[in-house]
Each structure stands twice: as structure tokens, then as C-alpha cells.
Amino acid sequence: MKKPLVVANWKATKTIKETIEWINKAKTALEEVTYAQIIIGASYVSLPVAASLFEGTTVKVSAQDVSKFQKGAYTGEVTIEMLDGLVDYCIVGHSERRKYFGETDDDVIEKVKLLLKYDITPILCVSDLSQLDAYIARGKEIVDSAEKTVFVYEPPGAISGGGVYRPEDPGVANENASGIGNKINKKVTTLYGGSINPENANLFFSQAAIDGGLIGQASTEPQGFLELLSNVKLNLPAK
Ligand code: PGA
């Protein structure tokens, strides 16, 4: 069985100091996790310190976005050249980027292309299967490089808010996750994201078409994240 991917999406919740504190509290326990691939999605400013603290461990670091522009006169942007050598993964197309920053399908495709070019694995969020159709229609890389991409089925309505969890039904999540593989017509890695927490994680991780999770709220405190991981371990299914 492939190891599940557990991706922490810290969003915009941590200062550099808080990042260091989180890692110092969790690092030893995370180093002992052999049953899952852990990926920590830190903010841009915290990436260097996160990458350096996890250096030499199996824990990988992810950016939460990348500019669609390459090096140049784009004030405020963080380009692919800046992430090159710093991260192995990058979340792209998160629904919060669309909602608050007007990101479009075309923007997302440009970003995926850059990430693939630089060998950084895109963690591509898909709100529903029609959005995947739109991506496929715009960029053949989505299908051609599907094995080098991690897909996330993440319905925006299931994302936690104000500390309240409102997860998708695990069976429905599984159907959609399997729909991604069917549309791509290849065996792809597909995660589910939206209100995964220590109590429900095993319900999602045990689904046949779900290869792991994108965890927001429940990853922000080390204790909760470690509890989630222990529950995943206890309930790892024989897929
Ligand atoms: P959540 O966030 O786990 O807090 O619902 C997931 C995400 O938006 O990536």
C-alpha cells in the first residue's frame, strides 16, 4: 500500500516565531512517523526556517502558492525561481485564492506548468469535477503530467470556518476523488480536503480512492496534528 500523504495547510496563521515553536514541539514525533508522508505547508516567510528545521528528516515542506510570473518587475510576487531548491511541493488553485484574490483557471494552469518545469510537485486543488474539466480543457499538462501532480478534491463548502468543522460525506468525497482519476484516465494520487480532524480522519483515509488529506484548521496546533496522525495510523486500511 502507498503511504498516505498528510499535508498541513497552515494558511496565513503563523509568524516565523510560531512556526519555529510548532516545529520544535512536533519534530521528534514527526520524525518517527513511517506510515505516512508528511508535508508542511508554511507561509512564504516561514519556508526557509521550516525547510532548515526539517532538513535531514522525511518531512517535506510545501509553499501555499506561487506567482504565475517568472523573475521580473512584479512587485510583491514570490516566483518559482525563489521556491526552486526550497520546497518539494506547492499548493495551487486553493479556493481561498480564487475567492479572495480573484485567481482564475488560467492563472492556475500557468502556475502548474511552472511548478512542473521546476520539478516542484503541484498539490492541485479541485473544487468539483467540472473545475477539473476546465483545467483539462486549458492545459494538456494536467493530464500529461498527472503522475507528477497531487490532486486534492476540496469542495469549498466543506472547508472549516471559525473553528467549525463541516466535512463532506466520506462516501461522496470518495466518489469525487475516484472521479478525478477517471477523468484523467490514469492512476493518480488524490487527497481529500475540508474539515478533516482527529475524530473523522480515518473515515476519509480509509476510502479506496483517497490517498491522504489536506488539513487546515486541525494542523495549526502540533498536539491536534499528532493526534490526527495517530488516529490515521490506528485505522490504516488494507487497500
Ligand atoms: P480545513 O481546511 O481543514 O480547515 O477545512 C482545509 C483547506 O482549506 O485546505
PDB file of C-alpha atoms in Angstrom, residues 37-221:
ATOM      1  CA  GLN A  37       4.416  11.120   4.131  1.00  0.00           C
ATOM      2  CA  ILE A  38       4.074  14.394   5.993  1.00  0.00           C
ATOM      3  CA  ILE A  39       4.175  17.682   4.126  1.00  0.00           C
ATOM      4  CA  ILE A  40       4.054  21.021   5.919  1.00  0.00           C
ATOM      5  CA  GLY A  41       2.538  23.946   4.000  1.00  0.00           C
ATOM      6  CA  ALA A  42       4.041  27.047   5.587  1.00  0.00           C
ATOM      7  CA  SER A  43       3.732  30.695   4.595  1.00  0.00           C
ATOM      8  CA  TYR A  44       6.377  32.164   2.301  1.00  0.00           C
ATOM      9  CA  VAL A  45       8.262  33.960   5.075  1.00  0.00           C
ATOM     10  CA  SER A  46       8.421  30.810   7.203  1.00  0.00           C
ATOM     11  CA  LEU A  47       9.534  28.460   4.432  1.00  0.00           C
ATOM     12  CA  PRO A  48      13.299  28.939   4.872  1.00  0.00           C
ATOM     13  CA  VAL A  49      13.206  28.224   8.593  1.00  0.00           C
ATOM     14  CA  ALA A  50      10.779  25.307   8.157  1.00  0.00           C
ATOM     15  CA  ALA A  51      12.955  23.814   5.396  1.00  0.00           C
ATOM     16  CA  SER A  52      16.059  24.177   7.506  1.00  0.00           C
ATOM     17  CA  LEU A  53      14.498  22.696  10.665  1.00  0.00           C
ATOM     18  CA  PHE A  54      13.178  19.683   8.725  1.00  0.00           C
ATOM     19  CA  GLU A  55      16.375  19.175   6.753  1.00  0.00           C
ATOM     20  CA  GLY A  56      17.605  15.584   7.040  1.00  0.00           C
ATOM     21  CA  THR A  57      14.154  14.305   8.110  1.00  0.00           C
ATOM     22  CA  THR A  58      11.466  12.653   5.998  1.00  0.00           C
ATOM     23  CA  VAL A  59       9.135  15.638   6.481  1.00  0.00           C
ATOM     24  CA  LYS A  60       8.751  17.743   3.331  1.00  0.00           C
ATOM     25  CA  VAL A  61       7.889  21.407   3.045  1.00  0.00           C
ATOM     26  CA  SER A  62       5.336  22.989   0.727  1.00  0.00           C
ATOM     27  CA  ALA A  63       4.553  26.525  -0.379  1.00  0.00           C
ATOM     28  CA  GLN A  64       0.893  27.543  -0.420  1.00  0.00           C
ATOM     29  CA  ASP A  65       1.047  29.356  -3.759  1.00  0.00           C
ATOM     30  CA  VAL A  66       3.478  30.626  -6.408  1.00  0.00           C
ATOM     31  CA  SER A  67       3.398  33.560  -8.787  1.00  0.00           C
ATOM     32  CA  LYS A  68       2.234  32.899 -12.330  1.00  0.00           C
ATOM     33  CA  PHE A  69       5.031  35.258 -13.410  1.00  0.00           C
ATOM     34  CA  GLN A  70       8.690  34.397 -13.525  1.00  0.00           C
ATOM     35  CA  LYS A  71      11.531  36.605 -12.260  1.00  0.00           C
ATOM     36  CA  GLY A  72      10.956  40.233 -13.195  1.00  0.00           C
ATOM     37  CA  ALA A  73       9.242  43.507 -12.351  1.00  0.00           C
ATOM     38  CA  TYR A  74       6.289  42.088 -10.380  1.00  0.00           C
ATOM     39  CA  THR A  75       6.337  43.895  -7.045  1.00  0.00           C
ATOM     40  CA  GLY A  76       5.297  41.681  -4.164  1.00  0.00           C
ATOM     41  CA  GLU A  77       5.346  38.389  -6.043  1.00  0.00           C
ATOM     42  CA  VAL A  78       7.115  35.193  -4.983  1.00  0.00           C
ATOM     43  CA  THR A  79       8.356  33.460  -8.096  1.00  0.00           C
ATOM     44  CA  ILE A  80       9.161  29.902  -8.990  1.00  0.00           C
ATOM     45  CA  GLU A  81      12.884  30.768  -9.009  1.00  0.00           C
ATOM     46  CA  MET A  82      12.582  31.745  -5.337  1.00  0.00           C
ATOM     47  CA  LEU A  83      10.938  28.437  -4.450  1.00  0.00           C
ATOM     48  CA  ASP A  84      13.367  26.363  -6.506  1.00  0.00           C
ATOM     49  CA  GLY A  85      15.532  24.325  -4.122  1.00  0.00           C
ATOM     50  CA  LEU A  86      13.487  25.444  -1.130  1.00  0.00           C
ATOM     51  CA  VAL A  87      10.348  23.291  -1.387  1.00  0.00           C
ATOM     52  CA  ASP A  88       9.370  19.946  -2.883  1.00  0.00           C
ATOM     53  CA  TYR A  89       5.654  20.740  -3.104  1.00  0.00           C
ATOM     54  CA  CYS A  90       3.389  23.724  -3.719  1.00  0.00           C
ATOM     55  CA  ILE A  91      -0.358  24.011  -3.131  1.00  0.00           C
ATOM     56  CA  VAL A  92      -2.007  25.627  -6.130  1.00  0.00           C
ATOM     57  CA  GLY A  93      -5.546  26.692  -7.023  1.00  0.00           C
ATOM     58  CA  HIS A  94      -6.876  26.720  -3.470  1.00  0.00           C
ATOM     59  CA  SER A  95     -10.445  28.045  -3.420  1.00  0.00           C
ATOM     60  CA  GLU A  96      -9.401  30.787  -0.974  1.00  0.00           C
ATOM     61  CA  ARG A  97      -7.026  32.123  -3.661  1.00  0.00           C
ATOM     62  CA  ARG A  98      -9.975  32.312  -6.052  1.00  0.00           C
ATOM     63  CA  LYS A  99     -12.354  33.793  -3.504  1.00  0.00           C
ATOM     64  CA  TYR A 100     -10.131  36.493  -2.020  1.00  0.00           C
ATOM     65  CA  PHE A 101      -7.557  37.132  -4.754  1.00  0.00           C
ATOM     66  CA  GLY A 102      -9.519  36.572  -7.950  1.00  0.00           C
ATOM     67  CA  GLU A 103      -7.388  33.690  -9.168  1.00  0.00           C
ATOM     68  CA  THR A 104      -8.708  32.123 -12.394  1.00  0.00           C
ATOM     69  CA  ASP A 105      -8.420  28.727 -14.078  1.00  0.00           C
ATOM     70  CA  ASP A 106      -5.872  30.232 -16.499  1.00  0.00           C
ATOM     71  CA  ASP A 107      -3.749  31.501 -13.593  1.00  0.00           C
ATOM     72  CA  VAL A 108      -3.814  28.068 -12.010  1.00  0.00           C
ATOM     73  CA  ILE A 109      -2.732  26.355 -15.224  1.00  0.00           C
ATOM     74  CA  GLU A 110       0.205  28.784 -15.646  1.00  0.00           C
ATOM     75  CA  LYS A 111       1.302  28.011 -12.092  1.00  0.00           C
ATOM     76  CA  VAL A 112       1.028  24.244 -12.584  1.00  0.00           C
ATOM     77  CA  LYS A 113       3.167  24.490 -15.729  1.00  0.00           C
ATOM     78  CA  LEU A 114       5.877  26.431 -13.884  1.00  0.00           C
ATOM     79  CA  LEU A 115       5.890  24.015 -10.963  1.00  0.00           C
ATOM     80  CA  LEU A 116       6.252  21.020 -13.277  1.00  0.00           C
ATOM     81  CA  LYS A 117       9.041  22.751 -15.170  1.00  0.00           C
ATOM     82  CA  TYR A 118      10.941  23.247 -11.902  1.00  0.00           C
ATOM     83  CA  ASP A 119      10.202  19.750 -10.566  1.00  0.00           C
ATOM     84  CA  ILE A 120       8.129  21.020  -7.669  1.00  0.00           C
ATOM     85  CA  THR A 121       5.099  18.780  -7.171  1.00  0.00           C
ATOM     86  CA  PRO A 122       1.850  20.714  -7.602  1.00  0.00           C
ATOM     87  CA  ILE A 123      -0.789  19.965  -4.969  1.00  0.00           C
ATOM     88  CA  LEU A 124      -3.651  20.973  -7.211  1.00  0.00           C
ATOM     89  CA  CYS A 125      -6.978  21.777  -5.544  1.00  0.00           C
ATOM     90  CA  VAL A 126     -10.125  20.840  -7.428  1.00  0.00           C
ATOM     91  CA  SER A 127     -13.429  22.163  -6.054  1.00  0.00           C
ATOM     92  CA  ASP A 128     -15.553  19.842  -8.182  1.00  0.00           C
ATOM     93  CA  LEU A 129     -15.260  17.694 -11.271  1.00  0.00           C
ATOM     94  CA  SER A 130     -16.404  20.475 -13.616  1.00  0.00           C
ATOM     95  CA  GLN A 131     -13.445  22.538 -12.455  1.00  0.00           C
ATOM     96  CA  LEU A 132     -11.179  19.646 -13.381  1.00  0.00           C
ATOM     97  CA  ASP A 133     -12.796  19.659 -16.857  1.00  0.00           C
ATOM     98  CA  ALA A 134     -11.935  23.357 -17.140  1.00  0.00           C
ATOM     99  CA  TYR A 135      -8.298  22.674 -16.186  1.00  0.00           C
ATOM    100  CA  ILE A 136      -8.035  19.789 -18.631  1.00  0.00           C
ATOM    101  CA  ALA A 137      -9.516  21.933 -21.411  1.00  0.00           C
ATOM    102  CA  ARG A 138      -6.931  24.650 -20.772  1.00  0.00           C
ATOM    103  CA  GLY A 139      -3.724  22.719 -20.248  1.00  0.00           C
ATOM    104  CA  LYS A 140      -2.699  19.343 -21.576  1.00  0.00           C
ATOM    105  CA  GLU A 141      -0.015  19.226 -18.858  1.00  0.00           C
ATOM    106  CA  ILE A 142      -2.765  18.427 -16.372  1.00  0.00           C
ATOM    107  CA  VAL A 143      -3.254  15.028 -17.985  1.00  0.00           C
ATOM    108  CA  ASP A 144       0.246  14.518 -19.419  1.00  0.00           C
ATOM    109  CA  SER A 145       1.917  15.152 -16.056  1.00  0.00           C
ATOM    110  CA  ALA A 146      -0.832  13.772 -13.858  1.00  0.00           C
ATOM    111  CA  GLU A 147       1.522  11.256 -12.229  1.00  0.00           C
ATOM    112  CA  LYS A 148       3.716  14.160 -11.100  1.00  0.00           C
ATOM    113  CA  THR A 149       0.788  16.025  -9.587  1.00  0.00           C
ATOM    114  CA  VAL A 150      -1.082  15.514  -6.342  1.00  0.00           C
ATOM    115  CA  PHE A 151      -4.786  16.247  -6.822  1.00  0.00           C
ATOM    116  CA  VAL A 152      -6.993  17.367  -3.962  1.00  0.00           C
ATOM    117  CA  TYR A 153     -10.760  17.104  -4.092  1.00  0.00           C
ATOM    118  CA  GLU A 154     -11.698  20.007  -1.848  1.00  0.00           C
ATOM    119  CA  PRO A 155     -15.279  21.280  -2.009  1.00  0.00           C
ATOM    120  CA  PRO A 156     -15.194  24.904  -0.746  1.00  0.00           C
ATOM    121  CA  GLY A 157     -18.346  24.365   1.360  1.00  0.00           C
ATOM    122  CA  ALA A 158     -16.554  21.693   3.390  1.00  0.00           C
ATOM    123  CA  ILE A 159     -13.651  23.915   4.457  1.00  0.00           C
ATOM    124  CA  SER A 160     -13.795  24.700   8.164  1.00  0.00           C
ATOM    125  CA  GLY A 161     -14.589  28.219   9.256  1.00  0.00           C
ATOM    126  CA  GLY A 162     -14.475  29.944  12.622  1.00  0.00           C
ATOM    127  CA  GLY A 163     -13.297  26.721  14.216  1.00  0.00           C
ATOM    128  CA  VAL A 164     -16.408  24.853  12.982  1.00  0.00           C
ATOM    129  CA  TYR A 165     -15.904  21.639  11.025  1.00  0.00           C
ATOM    130  CA  ARG A 166     -18.352  20.819   8.223  1.00  0.00           C
ATOM    131  CA  PRO A 167     -16.877  17.849   6.355  1.00  0.00           C
ATOM    132  CA  GLU A 168     -18.187  16.321   3.150  1.00  0.00           C
ATOM    133  CA  ASP A 169     -19.773  12.906   3.495  1.00  0.00           C
ATOM    134  CA  PRO A 170     -16.801  10.480   3.201  1.00  0.00           C
ATOM    135  CA  GLY A 171     -18.616   8.354   0.600  1.00  0.00           C
ATOM    136  CA  VAL A 172     -19.302  11.400  -1.578  1.00  0.00           C
ATOM    137  CA  ALA A 173     -15.689  12.526  -1.134  1.00  0.00           C
ATOM    138  CA  ASN A 174     -14.551   9.081  -2.277  1.00  0.00           C
ATOM    139  CA  GLU A 175     -16.791   9.201  -5.371  1.00  0.00           C
ATOM    140  CA  ASN A 176     -15.390  12.576  -6.367  1.00  0.00           C
ATOM    141  CA  ALA A 177     -11.813  11.523  -5.669  1.00  0.00           C
ATOM    142  CA  SER A 178     -12.328   8.489  -7.858  1.00  0.00           C
ATOM    143  CA  GLY A 179     -13.963  10.743 -10.488  1.00  0.00           C
ATOM    144  CA  ILE A 180     -10.692  12.679 -10.735  1.00  0.00           C
ATOM    145  CA  GLY A 181      -8.754   9.528 -11.623  1.00  0.00           C
ATOM    146  CA  ASN A 182     -11.456   8.505 -14.100  1.00  0.00           C
ATOM    147  CA  LYS A 183     -11.393  11.838 -15.904  1.00  0.00           C
ATOM    148  CA  ILE A 184      -7.603  11.834 -16.094  1.00  0.00           C
ATOM    149  CA  ASN A 185      -7.770   8.186 -17.094  1.00  0.00           C
ATOM    150  CA  LYS A 186      -4.627   7.321 -15.146  1.00  0.00           C
ATOM    151  CA  LYS A 187      -3.803   6.160 -11.646  1.00  0.00           C
ATOM    152  CA  VAL A 188      -3.330   9.456  -9.856  1.00  0.00           C
ATOM    153  CA  THR A 189      -2.719  10.489  -6.255  1.00  0.00           C
ATOM    154  CA  THR A 190      -5.847  12.142  -4.914  1.00  0.00           C
ATOM    155  CA  LEU A 191      -6.368  13.668  -1.491  1.00  0.00           C
ATOM    156  CA  TYR A 192      -9.495  14.966   0.165  1.00  0.00           C
ATOM    157  CA  GLY A 193      -9.549  18.336   1.920  1.00  0.00           C
ATOM    158  CA  GLY A 194     -12.184  20.038   4.057  1.00  0.00           C
ATOM    159  CA  SER A 195     -12.701  19.798   7.825  1.00  0.00           C
ATOM    160  CA  ILE A 196     -10.558  16.717   8.373  1.00  0.00           C
ATOM    161  CA  ASN A 197      -9.853  16.480  12.099  1.00  0.00           C
ATOM    162  CA  PRO A 198      -8.583  13.848  14.559  1.00  0.00           C
ATOM    163  CA  GLU A 199     -12.071  12.372  15.018  1.00  0.00           C
ATOM    164  CA  ASN A 200     -13.013  11.944  11.366  1.00  0.00           C
ATOM    165  CA  ALA A 201      -9.610  11.494   9.664  1.00  0.00           C
ATOM    166  CA  ASN A 202      -9.859   7.702   9.498  1.00  0.00           C
ATOM    167  CA  LEU A 203     -13.273   7.915   7.781  1.00  0.00           C
ATOM    168  CA  PHE A 204     -11.605   9.733   4.880  1.00  0.00           C
ATOM    169  CA  PHE A 205      -8.233   7.990   4.872  1.00  0.00           C
ATOM    170  CA  SER A 206      -9.917   4.575   4.716  1.00  0.00           C
ATOM    171  CA  GLN A 207     -11.765   5.399   1.459  1.00  0.00           C
ATOM    172  CA  ALA A 208     -10.430   3.440  -1.519  1.00  0.00           C
ATOM    173  CA  ALA A 209      -9.898   6.435  -3.824  1.00  0.00           C
ATOM    174  CA  ILE A 210      -8.499   8.792  -1.163  1.00  0.00           C
ATOM    175  CA  ASP A 211      -4.709   8.762  -0.780  1.00  0.00           C
ATOM    176  CA  GLY A 212      -4.465  11.268   2.040  1.00  0.00           C
ATOM    177  CA  GLY A 213      -5.665  14.640   3.229  1.00  0.00           C
ATOM    178  CA  LEU A 214      -5.121  18.382   3.075  1.00  0.00           C
ATOM    179  CA  ILE A 215      -5.533  19.545   6.644  1.00  0.00           C
ATOM    180  CA  GLY A 216      -6.141  23.185   7.550  1.00  0.00           C
ATOM    181  CA  GLN A 217      -7.551  24.018  10.968  1.00  0.00           C
ATOM    182  CA  ALA A 218      -6.566  20.673  12.541  1.00  0.00           C
ATOM    183  CA  SER A 219      -2.908  21.184  11.610  1.00  0.00           C
ATOM    184  CA  THR A 220      -2.414  24.517  13.292  1.00  0.00           C
ATOM    185  CA  GLU A 221      -1.692  23.077  16.757  1.00  0.00           C
TER     186      GLU A 221
END
